[in-house]
Short mmCIF file of C-alpha atoms and ligand atoms in Angstrom, two decimals:
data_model
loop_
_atom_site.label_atom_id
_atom_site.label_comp_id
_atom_site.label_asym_id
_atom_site.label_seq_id
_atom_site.Cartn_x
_atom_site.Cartn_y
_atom_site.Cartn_z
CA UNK L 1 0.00 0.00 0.00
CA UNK L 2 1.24 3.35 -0.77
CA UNK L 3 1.45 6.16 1.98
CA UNK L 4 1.04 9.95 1.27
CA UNK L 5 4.36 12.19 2.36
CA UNK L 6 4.45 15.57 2.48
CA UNK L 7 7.03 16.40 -0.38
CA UNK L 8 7.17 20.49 -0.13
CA UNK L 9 5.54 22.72 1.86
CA UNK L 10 5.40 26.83 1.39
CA UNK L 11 4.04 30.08 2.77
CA UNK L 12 2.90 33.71 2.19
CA UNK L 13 2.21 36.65 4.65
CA UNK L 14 1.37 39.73 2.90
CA UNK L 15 4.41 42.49 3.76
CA UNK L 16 2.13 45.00 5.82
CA UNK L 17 2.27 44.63 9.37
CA UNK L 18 -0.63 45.31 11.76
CA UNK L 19 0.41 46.23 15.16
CA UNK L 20 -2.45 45.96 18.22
CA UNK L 21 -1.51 50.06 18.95
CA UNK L 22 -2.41 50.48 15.04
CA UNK L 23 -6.10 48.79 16.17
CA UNK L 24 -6.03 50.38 19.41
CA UNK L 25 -6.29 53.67 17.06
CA UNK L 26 -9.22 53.11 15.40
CA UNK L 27 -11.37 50.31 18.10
CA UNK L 28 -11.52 50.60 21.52
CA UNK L 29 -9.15 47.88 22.85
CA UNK L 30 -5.33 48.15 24.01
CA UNK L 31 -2.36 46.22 23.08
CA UNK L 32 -2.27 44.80 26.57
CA UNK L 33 -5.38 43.07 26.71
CA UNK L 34 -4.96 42.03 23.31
CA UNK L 35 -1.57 40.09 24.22
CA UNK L 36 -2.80 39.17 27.70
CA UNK L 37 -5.63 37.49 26.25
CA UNK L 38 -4.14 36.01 23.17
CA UNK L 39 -0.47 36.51 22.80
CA UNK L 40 -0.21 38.32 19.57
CA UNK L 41 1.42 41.31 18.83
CA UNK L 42 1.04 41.58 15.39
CA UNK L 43 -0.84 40.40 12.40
CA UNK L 44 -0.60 40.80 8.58
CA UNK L 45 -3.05 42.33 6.47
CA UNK L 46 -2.88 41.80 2.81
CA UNK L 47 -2.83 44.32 0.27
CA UNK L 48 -6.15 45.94 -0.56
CA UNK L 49 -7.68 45.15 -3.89
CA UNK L 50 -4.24 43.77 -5.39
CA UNK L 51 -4.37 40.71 -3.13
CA UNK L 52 -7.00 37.88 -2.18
CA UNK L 53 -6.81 34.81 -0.67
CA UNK L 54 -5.90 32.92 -3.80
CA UNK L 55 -3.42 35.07 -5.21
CA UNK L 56 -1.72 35.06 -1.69
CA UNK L 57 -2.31 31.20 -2.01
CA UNK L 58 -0.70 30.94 -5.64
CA UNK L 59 2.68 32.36 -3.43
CA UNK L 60 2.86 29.56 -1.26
CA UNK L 61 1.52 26.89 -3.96
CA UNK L 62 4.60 27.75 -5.80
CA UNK L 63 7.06 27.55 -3.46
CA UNK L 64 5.75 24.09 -2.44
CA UNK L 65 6.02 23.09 -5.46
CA UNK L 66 9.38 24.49 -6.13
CA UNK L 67 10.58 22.49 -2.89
CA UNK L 68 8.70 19.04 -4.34
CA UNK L 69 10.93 19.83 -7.25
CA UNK L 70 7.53 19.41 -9.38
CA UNK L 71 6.56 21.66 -11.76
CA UNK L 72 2.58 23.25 -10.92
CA UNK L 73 1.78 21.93 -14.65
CA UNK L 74 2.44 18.16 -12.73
CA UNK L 75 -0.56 18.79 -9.78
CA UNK L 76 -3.23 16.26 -10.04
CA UNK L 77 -5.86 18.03 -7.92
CA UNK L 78 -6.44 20.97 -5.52
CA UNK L 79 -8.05 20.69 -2.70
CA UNK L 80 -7.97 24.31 -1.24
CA UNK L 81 -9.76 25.29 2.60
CA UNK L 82 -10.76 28.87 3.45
CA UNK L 83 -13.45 30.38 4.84
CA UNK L 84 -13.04 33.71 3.18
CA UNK L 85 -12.99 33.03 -0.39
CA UNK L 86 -12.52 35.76 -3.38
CA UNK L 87 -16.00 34.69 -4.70
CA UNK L 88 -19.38 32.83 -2.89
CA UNK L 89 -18.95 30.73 -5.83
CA UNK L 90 -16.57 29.23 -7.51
CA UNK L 91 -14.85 28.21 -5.43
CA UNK L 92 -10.77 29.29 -4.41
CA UNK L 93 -9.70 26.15 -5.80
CA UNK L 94 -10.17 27.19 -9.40
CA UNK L 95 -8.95 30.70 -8.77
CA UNK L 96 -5.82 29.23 -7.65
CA UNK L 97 -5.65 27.26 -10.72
CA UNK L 98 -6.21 29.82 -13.07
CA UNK L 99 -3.45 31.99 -10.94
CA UNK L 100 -1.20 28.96 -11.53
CA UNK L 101 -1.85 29.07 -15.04
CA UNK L 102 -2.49 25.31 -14.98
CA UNK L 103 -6.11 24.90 -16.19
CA UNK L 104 -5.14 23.13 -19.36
CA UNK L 105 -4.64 19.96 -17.96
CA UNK L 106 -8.27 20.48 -16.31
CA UNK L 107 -7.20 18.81 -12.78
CA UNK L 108 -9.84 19.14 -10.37
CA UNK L 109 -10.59 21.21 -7.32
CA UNK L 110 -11.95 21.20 -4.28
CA UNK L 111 -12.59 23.74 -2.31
CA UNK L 112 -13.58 22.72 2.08
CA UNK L 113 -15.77 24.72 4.52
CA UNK L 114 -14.46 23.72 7.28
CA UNK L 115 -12.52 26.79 8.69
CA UNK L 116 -9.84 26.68 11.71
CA UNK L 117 -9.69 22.43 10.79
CA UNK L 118 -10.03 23.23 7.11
CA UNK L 119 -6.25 22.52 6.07
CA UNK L 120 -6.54 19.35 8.58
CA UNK L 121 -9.54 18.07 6.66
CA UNK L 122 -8.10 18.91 3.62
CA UNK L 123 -4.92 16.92 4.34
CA UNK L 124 -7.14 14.03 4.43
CA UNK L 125 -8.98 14.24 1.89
CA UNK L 126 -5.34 14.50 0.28
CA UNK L 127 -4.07 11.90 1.69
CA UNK L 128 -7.25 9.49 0.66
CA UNK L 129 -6.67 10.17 -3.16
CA UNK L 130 -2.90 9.87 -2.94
CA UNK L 131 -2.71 6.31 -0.87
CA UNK L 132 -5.05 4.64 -3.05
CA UNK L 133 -3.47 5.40 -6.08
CA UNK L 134 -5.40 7.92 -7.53
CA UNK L 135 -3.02 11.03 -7.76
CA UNK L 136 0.75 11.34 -7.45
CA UNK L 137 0.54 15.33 -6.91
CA UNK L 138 -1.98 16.73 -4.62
CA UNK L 139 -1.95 20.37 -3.74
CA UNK L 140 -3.35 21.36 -0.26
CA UNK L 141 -3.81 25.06 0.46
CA UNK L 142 -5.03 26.92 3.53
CA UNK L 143 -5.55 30.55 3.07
CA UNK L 144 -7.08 33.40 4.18
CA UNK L 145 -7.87 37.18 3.72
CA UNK L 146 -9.42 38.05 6.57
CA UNK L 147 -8.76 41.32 6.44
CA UNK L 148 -11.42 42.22 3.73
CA UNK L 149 -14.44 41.27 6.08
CA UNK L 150 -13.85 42.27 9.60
CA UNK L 151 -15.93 44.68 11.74
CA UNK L 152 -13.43 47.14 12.57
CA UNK L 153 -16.00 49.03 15.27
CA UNK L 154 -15.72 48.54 18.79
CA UNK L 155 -18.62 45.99 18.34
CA UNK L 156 -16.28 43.31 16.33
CA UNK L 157 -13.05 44.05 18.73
CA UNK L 158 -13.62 40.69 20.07
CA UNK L 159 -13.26 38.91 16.66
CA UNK L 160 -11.23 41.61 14.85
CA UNK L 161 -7.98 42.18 16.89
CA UNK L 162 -7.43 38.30 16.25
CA UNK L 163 -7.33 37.18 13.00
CA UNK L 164 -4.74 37.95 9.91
CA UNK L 165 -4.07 37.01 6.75
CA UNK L 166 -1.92 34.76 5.20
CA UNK L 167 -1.65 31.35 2.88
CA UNK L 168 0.44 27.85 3.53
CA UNK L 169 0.62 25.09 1.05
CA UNK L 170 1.75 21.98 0.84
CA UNK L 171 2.56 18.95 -1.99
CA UNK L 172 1.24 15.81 -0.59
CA UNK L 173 3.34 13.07 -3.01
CA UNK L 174 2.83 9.35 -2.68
CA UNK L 175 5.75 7.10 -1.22
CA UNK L 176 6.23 3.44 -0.95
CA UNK L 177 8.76 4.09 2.58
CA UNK L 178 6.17 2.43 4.99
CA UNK L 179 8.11 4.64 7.48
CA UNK L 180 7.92 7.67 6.36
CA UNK L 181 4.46 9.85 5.66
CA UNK L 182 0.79 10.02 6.81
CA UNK L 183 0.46 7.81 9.99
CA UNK L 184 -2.90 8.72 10.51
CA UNK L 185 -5.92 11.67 9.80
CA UNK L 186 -8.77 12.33 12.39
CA UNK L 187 -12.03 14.07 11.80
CA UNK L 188 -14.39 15.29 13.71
CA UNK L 189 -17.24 17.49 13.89
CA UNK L 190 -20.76 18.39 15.80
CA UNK L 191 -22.90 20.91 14.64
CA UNK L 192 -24.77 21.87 17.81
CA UNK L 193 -22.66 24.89 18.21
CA UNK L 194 -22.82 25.94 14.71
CA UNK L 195 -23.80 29.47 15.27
CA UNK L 196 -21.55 29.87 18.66
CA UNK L 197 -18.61 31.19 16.10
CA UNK L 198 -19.80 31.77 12.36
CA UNK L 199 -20.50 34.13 9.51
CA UNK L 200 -24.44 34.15 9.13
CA UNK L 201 -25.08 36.78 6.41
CA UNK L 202 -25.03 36.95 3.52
CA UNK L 203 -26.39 33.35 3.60
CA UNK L 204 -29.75 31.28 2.49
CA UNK L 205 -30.88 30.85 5.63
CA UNK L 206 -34.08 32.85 6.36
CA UNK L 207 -34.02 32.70 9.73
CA UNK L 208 -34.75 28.84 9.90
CA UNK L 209 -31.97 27.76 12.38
CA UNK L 210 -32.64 30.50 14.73
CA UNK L 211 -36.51 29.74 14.26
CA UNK L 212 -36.16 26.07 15.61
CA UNK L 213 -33.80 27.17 18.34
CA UNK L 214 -36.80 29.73 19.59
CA UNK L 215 -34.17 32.44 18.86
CA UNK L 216 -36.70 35.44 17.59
CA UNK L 217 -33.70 37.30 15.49
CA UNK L 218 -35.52 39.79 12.88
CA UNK L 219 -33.42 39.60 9.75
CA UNK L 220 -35.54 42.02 7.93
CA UNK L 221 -36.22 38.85 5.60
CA UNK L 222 -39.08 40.14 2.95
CA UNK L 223 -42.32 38.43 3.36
CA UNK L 224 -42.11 34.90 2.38
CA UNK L 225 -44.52 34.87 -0.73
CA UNK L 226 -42.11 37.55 -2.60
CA UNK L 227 -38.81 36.83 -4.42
CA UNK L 228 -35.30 38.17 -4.16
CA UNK L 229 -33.38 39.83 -0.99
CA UNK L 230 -32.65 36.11 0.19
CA UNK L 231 -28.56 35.91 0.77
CA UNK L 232 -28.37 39.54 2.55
CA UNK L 233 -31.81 42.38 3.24
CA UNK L 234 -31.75 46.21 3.59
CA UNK L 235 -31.85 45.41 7.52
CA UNK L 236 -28.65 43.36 7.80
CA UNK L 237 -26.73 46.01 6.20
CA UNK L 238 -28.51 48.62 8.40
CA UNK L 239 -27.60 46.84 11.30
CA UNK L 240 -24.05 45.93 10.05
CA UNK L 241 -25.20 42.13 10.57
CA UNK L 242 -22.52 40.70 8.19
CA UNK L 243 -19.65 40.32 10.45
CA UNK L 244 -18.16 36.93 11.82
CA UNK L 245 -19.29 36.29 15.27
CA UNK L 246 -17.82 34.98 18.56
CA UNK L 247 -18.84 33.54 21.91
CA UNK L 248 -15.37 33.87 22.90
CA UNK L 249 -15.13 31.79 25.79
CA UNK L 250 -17.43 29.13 25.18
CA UNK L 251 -15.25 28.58 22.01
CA UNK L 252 -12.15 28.72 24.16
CA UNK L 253 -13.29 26.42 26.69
CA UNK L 254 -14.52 23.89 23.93
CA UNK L 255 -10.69 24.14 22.07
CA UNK L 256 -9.06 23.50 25.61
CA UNK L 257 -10.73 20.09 25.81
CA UNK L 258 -10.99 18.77 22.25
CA UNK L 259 -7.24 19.88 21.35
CA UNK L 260 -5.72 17.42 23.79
CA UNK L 261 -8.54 14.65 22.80
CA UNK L 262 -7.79 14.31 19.22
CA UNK L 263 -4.08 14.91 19.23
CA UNK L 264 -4.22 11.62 22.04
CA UNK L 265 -6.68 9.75 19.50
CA UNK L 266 -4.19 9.96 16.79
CA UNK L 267 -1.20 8.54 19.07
CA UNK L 268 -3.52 6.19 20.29
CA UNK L 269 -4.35 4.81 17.23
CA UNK L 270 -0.79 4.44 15.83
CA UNK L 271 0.71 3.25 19.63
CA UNK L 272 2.65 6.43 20.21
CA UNK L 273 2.58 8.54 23.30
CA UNK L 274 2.97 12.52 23.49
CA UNK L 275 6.77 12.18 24.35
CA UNK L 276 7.59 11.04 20.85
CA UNK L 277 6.05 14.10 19.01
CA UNK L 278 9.41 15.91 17.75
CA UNK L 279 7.05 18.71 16.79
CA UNK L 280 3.60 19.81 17.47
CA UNK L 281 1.93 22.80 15.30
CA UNK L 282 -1.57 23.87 16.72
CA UNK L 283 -4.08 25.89 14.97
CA UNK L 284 -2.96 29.41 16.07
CA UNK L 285 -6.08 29.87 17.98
CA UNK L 286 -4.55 31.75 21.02
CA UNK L 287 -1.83 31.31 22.97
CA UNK L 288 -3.61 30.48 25.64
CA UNK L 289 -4.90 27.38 23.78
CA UNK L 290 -1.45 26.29 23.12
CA UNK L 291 0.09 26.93 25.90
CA UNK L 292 -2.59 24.80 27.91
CA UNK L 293 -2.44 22.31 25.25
CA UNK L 294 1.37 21.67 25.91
CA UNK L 295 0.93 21.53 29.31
CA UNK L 296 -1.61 18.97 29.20
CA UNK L 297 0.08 16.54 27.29
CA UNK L 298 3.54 17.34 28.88
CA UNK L 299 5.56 18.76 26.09
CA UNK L 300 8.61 21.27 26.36
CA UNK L 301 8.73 24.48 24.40
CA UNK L 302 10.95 22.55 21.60
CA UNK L 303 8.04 20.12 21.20
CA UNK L 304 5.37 23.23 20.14
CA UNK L 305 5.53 25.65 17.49
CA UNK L 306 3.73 29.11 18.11
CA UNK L 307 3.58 32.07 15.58
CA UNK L 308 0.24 33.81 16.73
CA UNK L 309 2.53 36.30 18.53
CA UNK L 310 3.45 37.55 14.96
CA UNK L 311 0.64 36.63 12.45
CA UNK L 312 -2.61 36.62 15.02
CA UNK L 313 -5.05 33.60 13.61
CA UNK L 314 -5.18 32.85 10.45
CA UNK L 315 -7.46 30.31 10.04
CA UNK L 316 -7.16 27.39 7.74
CA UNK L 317 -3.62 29.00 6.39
CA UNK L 318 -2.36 28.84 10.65
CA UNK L 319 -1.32 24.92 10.16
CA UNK L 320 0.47 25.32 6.94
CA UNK L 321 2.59 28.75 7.22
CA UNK L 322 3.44 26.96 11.20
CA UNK L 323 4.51 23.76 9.99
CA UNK L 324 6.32 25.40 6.93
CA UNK L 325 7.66 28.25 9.40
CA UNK L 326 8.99 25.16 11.87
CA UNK L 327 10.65 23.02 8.84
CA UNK L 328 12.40 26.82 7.39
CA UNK L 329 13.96 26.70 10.98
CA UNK L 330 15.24 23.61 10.69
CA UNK L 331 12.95 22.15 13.80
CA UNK L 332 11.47 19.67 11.56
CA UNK L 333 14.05 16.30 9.93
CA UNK L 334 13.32 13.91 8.29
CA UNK L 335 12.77 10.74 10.64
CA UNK L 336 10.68 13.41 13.04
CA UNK L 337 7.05 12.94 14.47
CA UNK L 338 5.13 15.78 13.52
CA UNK L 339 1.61 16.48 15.14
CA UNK L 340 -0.65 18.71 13.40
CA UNK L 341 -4.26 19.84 15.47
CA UNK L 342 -6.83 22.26 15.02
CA UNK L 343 -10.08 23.10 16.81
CA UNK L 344 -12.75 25.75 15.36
CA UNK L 345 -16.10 26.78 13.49
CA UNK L 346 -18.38 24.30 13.29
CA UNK L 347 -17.50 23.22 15.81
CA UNK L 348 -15.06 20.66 13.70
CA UNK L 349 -11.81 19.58 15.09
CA UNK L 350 -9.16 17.29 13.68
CA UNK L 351 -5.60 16.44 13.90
CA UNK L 352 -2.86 14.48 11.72
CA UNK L 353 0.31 12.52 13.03
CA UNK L 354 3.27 12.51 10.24
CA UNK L 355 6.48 10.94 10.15
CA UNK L 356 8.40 13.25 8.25
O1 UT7 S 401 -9.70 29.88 15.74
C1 UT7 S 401 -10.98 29.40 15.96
C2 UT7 S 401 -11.23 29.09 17.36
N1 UT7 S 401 -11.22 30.28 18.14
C3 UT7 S 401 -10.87 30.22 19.39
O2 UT7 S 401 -10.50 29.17 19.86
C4 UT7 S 401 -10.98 31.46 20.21
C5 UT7 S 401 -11.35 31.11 21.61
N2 UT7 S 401 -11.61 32.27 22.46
C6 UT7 S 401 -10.66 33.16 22.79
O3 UT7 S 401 -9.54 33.07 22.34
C7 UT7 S 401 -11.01 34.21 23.82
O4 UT7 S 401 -12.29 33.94 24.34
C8 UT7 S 401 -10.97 35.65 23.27
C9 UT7 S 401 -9.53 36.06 23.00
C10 UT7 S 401 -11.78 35.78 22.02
C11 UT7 S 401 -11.54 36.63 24.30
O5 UT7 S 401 -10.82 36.52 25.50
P1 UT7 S 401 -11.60 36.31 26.88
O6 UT7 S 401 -10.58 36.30 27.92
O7 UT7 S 401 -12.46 35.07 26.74
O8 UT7 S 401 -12.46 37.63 26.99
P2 UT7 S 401 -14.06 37.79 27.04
O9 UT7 S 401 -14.67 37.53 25.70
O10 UT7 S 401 -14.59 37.05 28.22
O11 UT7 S 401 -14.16 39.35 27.32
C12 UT7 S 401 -13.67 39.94 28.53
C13 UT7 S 401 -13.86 41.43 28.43
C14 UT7 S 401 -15.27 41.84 28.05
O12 UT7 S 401 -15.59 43.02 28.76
P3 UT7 S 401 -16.48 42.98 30.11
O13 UT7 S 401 -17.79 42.37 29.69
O14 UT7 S 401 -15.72 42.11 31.06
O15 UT7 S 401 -16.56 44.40 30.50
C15 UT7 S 401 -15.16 42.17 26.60
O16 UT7 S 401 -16.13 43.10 26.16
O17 UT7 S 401 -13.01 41.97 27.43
C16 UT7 S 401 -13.78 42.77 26.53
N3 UT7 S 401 -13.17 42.70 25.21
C17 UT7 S 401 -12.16 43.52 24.85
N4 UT7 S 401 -11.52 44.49 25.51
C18 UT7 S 401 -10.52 45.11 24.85
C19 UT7 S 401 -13.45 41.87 24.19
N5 UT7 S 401 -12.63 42.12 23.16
C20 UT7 S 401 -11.82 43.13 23.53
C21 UT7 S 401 -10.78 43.82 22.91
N6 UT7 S 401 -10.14 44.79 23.60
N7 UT7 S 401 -10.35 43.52 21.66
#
């Protein structure tokens, strides 16, 4: 049976840097509570109107592929996770193609909703199609402009101060060294917190979910009988209702006990314990997260990589541009156990062990 490897990985961070006294400017929050309460200090924000979150991603796609030593014309398929996409629809996956300039060979792409555990879920998705046979070359891209869609008010300082922008990418490549690759992928989700930290509107939802949770939310939806004004009404824009949204600590305390979980799952299933992980990259959720995260499962400082301090959360791009960030270093060789975990929207949590 094959096994999937991870044959180049690659990153992009846009060049302007945010700093939390910039946002303390214009929102009313303070670069002390922002690094008390999450441990960055800075974030990236892309380039207005010249970048998106597949352009940044065609960055890091080529420098993964540069590192595979493949060409981009040689990727089979795509498979590209964001949760703030240039377009509703299509998807980022094609946009990245097109930015590749590799649409002549008509590969296929995916694109996966599954935010903060997108690149996880995409990884194994990956993985799948390249142990089986299927493709040699898959490309796996996390990205994000968050930038473009944040409340910037006092009202969004909860969400806003957090996240950046960003892409990470990585070649997953088939190999026949039963020692070296994709030990295992695990996926997980429950949707009973859906709404507990999403992006509602624009969306087709008329109010149904909040209906049947007896949540009376006016949406300004027309009456039902007429057409049109479904994905976003006169209200929502009124009442600036087209922001991402955060229970904060509810989220937190949720991460704090499904991190630790499904990182043990994974060992579990391959008969490893935390002390052999050479390297563990968390979703850069919060510091916090990590920090409690390494505790629990006993690992030094060398054992976790942490780059929230410098790029805030970005989302599905956090795994990729940490684990590439870790391997630039030199903290990742080959022969090394590397755990990758993530926790977010949905809520959906997931986490990969790789020997690298
Ligand atoms: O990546 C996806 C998964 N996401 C996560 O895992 C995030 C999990 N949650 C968190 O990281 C934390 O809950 C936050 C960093 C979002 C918030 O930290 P917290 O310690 O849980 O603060 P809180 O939401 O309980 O708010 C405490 C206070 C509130 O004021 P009052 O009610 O005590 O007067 C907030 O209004 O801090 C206030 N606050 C702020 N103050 C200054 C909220 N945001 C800000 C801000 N600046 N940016």
């Amino acid at each position: 049976m094959l096994r999937s490897k991870i044959a180049g990985v690659g990153y992009y961070v846009p060049e302007r840097v945010v700093t939390n006294d910039e946002l303390s400017q214009i929102m009313d929050t303070t670069d002390e509570w922002i690094q008390e309460r999450t441990g960055i200090q800075t974030r990236h924000y892309g380039k207005k109107h010249e970048e998106t979150t597949s352009s940044m991603a065609a960055i890091a796609a080529k420098i993964a592929c540069e590192r595979a030593k493949i060409a981009p014309e040689e990727v089979d398929f795509i498979v590209f996770a964001t949760l703030s996409p240039d377009y509703y629809f299509p998807g980022c996956g094609v946009l990245l193609q097109r930015e590749l300039g590799i649409t002549s060979r008509e590969a296929g792409a995916l694109d996966i909703r599954n935010q903060c555990s997108g690149f996880l879920y995409a990884l194994s998705v990956a993985d799948q199609f390249v142990k089986t046979g299927m493709y040699k070359n898959v490309l796996v891209v996390g990205a994000e402009m968050h930038s473009m869609g944040l409340d910037f008010s006092d009202r969004g300082r909860n969400v806003s101060v957090i996240f950046g922008d960003g892409a990470g990418a990585v070649i997953v490549q088939a190999t026949d060294n039963q020692k070296q690759g994709i030990l295992t992928t695990k996926l997980h989700s429950d949707g009973t917190y859906a709404e507990k930290l999403a992006f509602i509107n624009p969306g087709a939802h008329g109010g149904y979910h909040f209906k049947k949770m007896g949540e009376e939310r006016d949406f300004g939806y027309p009456p039902a009988d007429t057409y049109g004004e479904i994905f976003i009404t006169p209200k929502m824009i009124a009442d600036g209702d087209y922001y991402p949204n955060m229970e904060g600590p509810f989220v937190f305390k949720m991460a704090v006990q499904k991190f630790p979980e499904v990182i043990m799952e994974a060992l579990e299933d391959v008969g490893l314990q935390p002390s052999d992980i050479n390297m563990l990259i968390p979703h850069q959720a919060n510091l916090r997260i990590s920090q409690f995260v390494q505790r629990k499962l006993g690992l030094s400082d060398d054992q976790v990589w942490n780059n929230i301090q410098r790029f805030g959360n970005t989302t599905a791009a956090s795994v990729p541009i940490a684990l590439c960030e870790a391997w630039e270093a030199g903290k990742i060789k080959e022969g090394d156990l590397v755990c990758l975990a993530a926790f977010g929207s949905g809520f959906t949590w997931a986490s990969a062990l790789i020997r690298w």
